[in-house]
PDB file of C-alpha atoms in Angstrom:
ATOM      1  CA  SER A  57     118.721  98.977 121.262  1.00 83.00           C
ATOM      2  CA  GLY A  58     120.943  99.977 118.457  1.00 90.00           C
ATOM      3  CA  LEU A  59     118.296 102.066 116.783  1.00 94.00           C
ATOM      4  CA  THR A  60     119.323 105.507 115.587  1.00 95.00           C
ATOM      5  CA  VAL A  61     117.004 108.311 116.450  1.00 95.00           C
ATOM      6  CA  GLU A  62     116.376 111.685 114.707  1.00 94.00           C
ATOM      7  CA  ILE A  63     115.450 114.165 117.383  1.00 93.00           C
ATOM      8  CA  GLY A  64     112.299 115.840 116.025  1.00 87.00           C
ATOM      9  CA  ASN A  65     111.744 118.121 118.968  1.00 86.00           C
ATOM     10  CA  THR A  66     114.272 118.860 121.847  1.00 83.00           C
ATOM     11  CA  ASP A  67     111.289 119.470 124.220  1.00 82.00           C
ATOM     12  CA  ALA A  68     110.446 115.736 123.937  1.00 82.00           C
ATOM     13  CA  GLU A  69     113.676 114.564 125.482  1.00 86.00           C
ATOM     14  CA  GLY A  70     111.974 112.476 128.141  1.00 88.00           C
ATOM     15  CA  ARG A  71     110.930 109.809 125.657  1.00 92.00           C
ATOM     16  CA  LEU A  72     114.591 109.246 124.677  1.00 94.00           C
ATOM     17  CA  ILE A  73     115.544 108.471 128.269  1.00 94.00           C
ATOM     18  CA  LEU A  74     112.407 106.237 128.659  1.00 96.00           C
ATOM     19  CA  ALA A  75     113.326 104.497 125.390  1.00 97.00           C
ATOM     20  CA  ASP A  76     116.830 103.616 126.905  1.00 96.00           C
ATOM     21  CA  ALA A  77     115.121 102.298 130.022  1.00 97.00           C
ATOM     22  CA  LEU A  78     112.670 100.209 127.928  1.00 98.00           C
ATOM     23  CA  SER A  79     115.513  98.835 125.763  1.00 98.00           C
ATOM     24  CA  LEU A  80     117.388  97.767 128.913  1.00 98.00           C
ATOM     25  CA  ALA A  81     114.247  96.050 130.341  1.00 98.00           C
ATOM     26  CA  ASP A  82     113.692  94.373 126.899  1.00 98.00           C
ATOM     27  CA  GLU A  83     117.098  92.598 127.081  1.00 98.00           C
ATOM     28  CA  SER A  84     115.669  90.135 129.573  1.00 97.00           C
ATOM     29  CA  THR A  85     112.462  89.531 127.555  1.00 98.00           C
ATOM     30  CA  PRO A  86     110.147  89.636 130.518  1.00 97.00           C
ATOM     31  CA  ASP A  87     106.441  88.636 130.295  1.00 96.00           C
ATOM     32  CA  LEU A  88     105.353  92.259 130.757  1.00 97.00           C
ATOM     33  CA  ILE A  89     106.969  95.682 130.408  1.00 98.00           C
ATOM     34  CA  ILE A  90     105.028  98.692 131.791  1.00 98.00           C
ATOM     35  CA  ASP A  91     105.939 102.393 131.715  1.00 97.00           C
ATOM     36  CA  MET A  92     104.042 105.280 133.077  1.00 96.00           C
ATOM     37  CA  ALA A  93     104.930 108.765 132.114  1.00 94.00           C
ATOM     38  CA  THR A  94     103.587 112.348 131.777  1.00 90.00           C
ATOM     39  CA  LEU A  95     104.758 111.992 128.256  1.00 88.00           C
ATOM     40  CA  THR A  96     102.615 114.143 125.994  1.00 90.00           C
ATOM     41  CA  GLY A  97     100.309 117.120 126.157  1.00 87.00           C
ATOM     42  CA  ALA A  98      98.431 115.378 123.216  1.00 92.00           C
ATOM     43  CA  HIS A  99      97.102 112.795 125.653  1.00 90.00           C
ATOM     44  CA  ARG A 100      95.749 115.587 127.828  1.00 91.00           C
ATOM     45  CA  VAL A 101      94.090 117.284 124.727  1.00 92.00           C
ATOM     46  CA  ALA A 102      92.439 113.927 123.829  1.00 93.00           C
ATOM     47  CA  LEU A 103      91.351 112.765 127.384  1.00 94.00           C
ATOM     48  CA  GLY A 104      91.543 115.727 129.701  1.00 90.00           C
ATOM     49  CA  TRP A 105      93.281 116.016 133.011  1.00 87.00           C
ATOM     50  CA  ASP A 106      91.582 113.119 134.779  1.00 88.00           C
ATOM     51  CA  LEU A 107      91.777 110.218 132.400  1.00 93.00           C
ATOM     52  CA  PRO A 108      95.064 108.439 131.707  1.00 96.00           C
ATOM     53  CA  GLY A 109      95.570 106.922 128.272  1.00 97.00           C
ATOM     54  CA  VAL A 110      96.538 103.231 128.152  1.00 98.00           C
ATOM     55  CA  PHE A 111      98.367 101.696 125.209  1.00 98.00           C
ATOM     56  CA  ALA A 112      98.694  97.984 125.361  1.00 98.00           C
ATOM     57  CA  THR A 113      99.791  95.159 123.025  1.00 98.00           C
ATOM     58  CA  SER A 114      97.190  92.903 124.561  1.00 97.00           C
ATOM     59  CA  ASP A 115      93.507  93.355 124.625  1.00 97.00           C
ATOM     60  CA  GLU A 116      93.201  91.246 127.783  1.00 96.00           C
ATOM     61  CA  LEU A 117      95.638  93.347 129.669  1.00 96.00           C
ATOM     62  CA  ALA A 118      94.083  96.608 128.570  1.00 97.00           C
ATOM     63  CA  ASP A 119      90.617  95.349 129.448  1.00 97.00           C
ATOM     64  CA  SER A 120      91.730  94.193 132.859  1.00 97.00           C
ATOM     65  CA  VAL A 121      93.247  97.502 133.808  1.00 97.00           C
ATOM     66  CA  TYR A 122      90.158  99.306 132.546  1.00 97.00           C
ATOM     67  CA  ARG A 123      87.836  96.963 134.667  1.00 97.00           C
ATOM     68  CA  TRP A 124      89.987  97.436 137.798  1.00 97.00           C
ATOM     69  CA  GLY A 125      89.938 101.211 137.231  1.00 96.00           C
ATOM     70  CA  GLU A 126      86.143 101.041 137.152  1.00 97.00           C
ATOM     71  CA  ARG A 127      86.005  99.066 140.417  1.00 97.00           C
ATOM     72  CA  LYS A 128      88.609 101.171 142.197  1.00 95.00           C
ATOM     73  CA  GLY A 129      87.467 104.621 140.905  1.00 92.00           C
ATOM     74  CA  ASP A 130      90.793 105.106 139.084  1.00 94.00           C
ATOM     75  CA  MET A 131      89.562 105.268 135.542  1.00 95.00           C
ATOM     76  CA  VAL A 132      91.773 104.807 132.512  1.00 97.00           C
ATOM     77  CA  TRP A 133      91.013 104.824 128.772  1.00 97.00           C
ATOM     78  CA  ARG A 134      92.577 102.781 126.053  1.00 98.00           C
ATOM     79  CA  LEU A 135      94.192 104.411 123.118  1.00 97.00           C
ATOM     80  CA  PRO A 136      95.522 102.476 120.118  1.00 97.00           C
ATOM     81  CA  PHE A 137      98.891 101.514 118.814  1.00 98.00           C
ATOM     82  CA  PHE A 138      97.569 102.545 115.403  1.00 97.00           C
ATOM     83  CA  LYS A 139      99.805 101.122 112.717  1.00 96.00           C
ATOM     84  CA  GLY A 140      98.473 103.615 110.202  1.00 97.00           C
ATOM     85  CA  TYR A 141     100.469 106.327 112.077  1.00 97.00           C
ATOM     86  CA  GLU A 142     103.832 104.369 112.175  1.00 97.00           C
ATOM     87  CA  SER A 143     104.891 106.233 108.907  1.00 97.00           C
ATOM     88  CA  TYR A 144     104.779 109.494 110.895  1.00 97.00           C
ATOM     89  CA  LEU A 145     107.965 108.338 112.629  1.00 97.00           C
ATOM     90  CA  LYS A 146     109.991 107.684 109.388  1.00 97.00           C
ATOM     91  CA  SER A 147     113.243 109.561 109.157  1.00 96.00           C
ATOM     92  CA  LYS A 148     115.530 110.320 106.260  1.00 95.00           C
ATOM     93  CA  ILE A 149     118.702 110.166 108.383  1.00 96.00           C
ATOM     94  CA  ALA A 150     117.938 107.590 111.171  1.00 96.00           C
ATOM     95  CA  ASP A 151     116.037 104.409 111.872  1.00 96.00           C
ATOM     96  CA  THR A 152     113.153 106.525 113.333  1.00 96.00           C
ATOM     97  CA  SER A 153     112.219 109.989 114.385  1.00 95.00           C
ATOM     98  CA  SER A 154     111.582 110.663 118.072  1.00 94.00           C
ATOM     99  CA  THR A 155     108.415 112.710 117.194  1.00 93.00           C
ATOM    100  CA  GLY A 156     105.656 112.488 114.562  1.00 89.00           C
ATOM    101  CA  SER A 157     105.895 114.355 111.250  1.00 91.00           C
ATOM    102  CA  LYS A 158     102.330 115.504 111.508  1.00 91.00           C
ATOM    103  CA  PRO A 159     100.867 117.892 114.040  1.00 89.00           C
ATOM    104  CA  LEU A 160      98.295 115.392 115.294  1.00 91.00           C
ATOM    105  CA  ALA A 161      98.143 112.050 117.057  1.00 94.00           C
ATOM    106  CA  GLY A 162     100.951 113.002 119.260  1.00 94.00           C
ATOM    107  CA  ALA A 163     100.080 110.555 122.115  1.00 95.00           C
ATOM    108  CA  ILE A 164      99.828 107.749 119.605  1.00 96.00           C
ATOM    109  CA  THR A 165     103.032 108.446 117.742  1.00 96.00           C
ATOM    110  CA  ALA A 166     104.852 108.780 121.071  1.00 96.00           C
ATOM    111  CA  ALA A 167     103.525 105.311 122.127  1.00 97.00           C
ATOM    112  CA  LEU A 168     104.474 103.914 118.887  1.00 98.00           C
ATOM    113  CA  PHE A 169     107.940 105.308 119.236  1.00 97.00           C
ATOM    114  CA  LEU A 170     108.385 103.693 122.742  1.00 98.00           C
ATOM    115  CA  LYS A 171     107.080 100.346 121.385  1.00 98.00           C
ATOM    116  CA  LYS A 172     109.976 100.225 118.977  1.00 98.00           C
ATOM    117  CA  PHE A 173     112.287  99.652 121.943  1.00 98.00           C
ATOM    118  CA  VAL A 174     110.600  96.488 123.326  1.00 98.00           C
ATOM    119  CA  PRO A 175     110.734  94.165 120.204  1.00 98.00           C
ATOM    120  CA  LYS A 176     112.296  91.124 122.008  1.00 98.00           C
ATOM    121  CA  THR A 177     109.541  91.043 124.604  1.00 98.00           C
ATOM    122  CA  ILE A 178     106.804  91.368 122.046  1.00 98.00           C
ATOM    123  CA  ASP A 179     108.310  88.839 119.724  1.00 98.00           C
ATOM    124  CA  ALA A 180     108.639  86.450 122.546  1.00 98.00           C
ATOM    125  CA  GLY A 181     104.889  86.719 123.324  1.00 98.00           C
ATOM    126  CA  GLY A 182     105.226  89.252 126.184  1.00 98.00           C
ATOM    127  CA  ASP A 183     103.053  92.319 126.590  1.00 98.00           C
ATOM    128  CA  PHE A 184     103.950  96.075 126.634  1.00 98.00           C
ATOM    129  CA  MET A 185     101.841  98.750 128.224  1.00 98.00           C
ATOM    130  CA  HIS A 186     102.386 102.458 128.090  1.00 98.00           C
ATOM    131  CA  ILE A 187     100.256 104.709 130.332  1.00 97.00           C
ATOM    132  CA  ASP A 188     100.397 108.418 129.470  1.00 96.00           C
ATOM    133  CA  PHE A 189      98.880 110.515 132.245  1.00 93.00           C
ATOM    134  CA  ALA A 190      98.712 114.214 133.274  1.00 89.00           C
ATOM    135  CA  GLY A 191      99.574 113.720 136.929  1.00 87.00           C
ATOM    136  CA  TRP A 192      97.328 116.456 137.981  1.00 86.00           C
ATOM    137  CA  THR A 193      93.565 116.585 138.924  1.00 82.00           C
ATOM    138  CA  ASP A 194      91.061 119.216 139.757  1.00 83.00           C
ATOM    139  CA  ALA A 195      89.279 118.859 143.090  1.00 83.00           C
ATOM    140  CA  HIS A 196      86.893 115.855 143.431  1.00 78.00           C
ATOM    141  CA  PRO A 197      85.212 114.446 146.443  1.00 83.00           C
ATOM    142  CA  GLY A 198      87.934 112.739 148.510  1.00 78.00           C
ATOM    143  CA  ARG A 199      90.713 113.867 146.172  1.00 75.00           C
ATOM    144  CA  PRO A 200      92.143 117.429 146.491  1.00 83.00           C
ATOM    145  CA  GLU A 201      93.324 119.503 143.576  1.00 88.00           C
ATOM    146  CA  GLY A 202      96.951 118.868 142.757  1.00 88.00           C
ATOM    147  CA  GLY A 203      99.350 116.064 141.872  1.00 87.00           C
ATOM    148  CA  GLU A 204      97.566 112.743 141.371  1.00 85.00           C
ATOM    149  CA  ALA A 205      98.935 109.257 140.804  1.00 85.00           C
ATOM    150  CA  GLN A 206      96.499 108.479 138.027  1.00 92.00           C
ATOM    151  CA  GLY A 207      96.070 104.931 136.880  1.00 94.00           C
ATOM    152  CA  ILE A 208      98.351 103.456 139.650  1.00 95.00           C
ATOM    153  CA  ILE A 209      95.574 101.939 141.738  1.00 95.00           C
ATOM    154  CA  ALA A 210      93.982 100.375 138.565  1.00 96.00           C
ATOM    155  CA  LEU A 211      97.403  99.015 137.485  1.00 96.00           C
ATOM    156  CA  HIS A 212      98.388  97.727 140.912  1.00 96.00           C
ATOM    157  CA  SER A 213      94.997  95.937 141.211  1.00 96.00           C
ATOM    158  CA  GLN A 214      95.457  94.292 137.855  1.00 96.00           C
ATOM    159  CA  LEU A 215      98.990  93.190 138.679  1.00 96.00           C
ATOM    160  CA  MET A 216      97.875  91.750 142.018  1.00 95.00           C
ATOM    161  CA  ASP A 217      95.117  89.884 140.238  1.00 94.00           C
ATOM    162  CA  GLN A 218      97.454  88.591 137.503  1.00 92.00           C
ATOM    163  CA  TYR A 219     100.454  87.764 139.609  1.00 91.00           C
ATOM    164  CA  GLY A 220      99.166  87.442 143.137  1.00 88.00           C
ATOM    165  CA  SER A 221     100.540  88.880 146.378  1.00 71.00           C
ATOM    166  CA  SER A 222     103.973  88.312 147.603  1.00 54.00           C
ATOM    167  CA  SER A 223     102.741  87.154 151.000  1.00 47.00           C
TER     168      SER A 223
END
């Protein structure tokens, strides 16, 4: 994207790779860019193991994924791209820091960091959605303890509703 990034924490390297992928996707200014990642422990602190956090530039998109999650038993919960925390990503030596300067709101600042890499899509009226999930669940009826594809059923249902099937 051309942005310079100050590395605030070398344990948060995944978001740098994800930022590169988002920047590449943004070059073609699609209608929608989605990423899903087990990006932050802060998401897990806020929402627990079983509830993915959804960040979306569109209320309609976020609401639709939430409604599909309710219908399909694959719950998600919206978290904000809160502009008040953008200052936490300021850097004295680069265009942005990769991590927040405060020891709080880590899931939000990570999502705000990623959003910096899709400006063409957003400026062209497209949407960006970041889903931060734990990828693990305790045992529930019909779902054993272990790795879990959280939010994927809700997201797939929303995409099929919005774009239709290929058949």
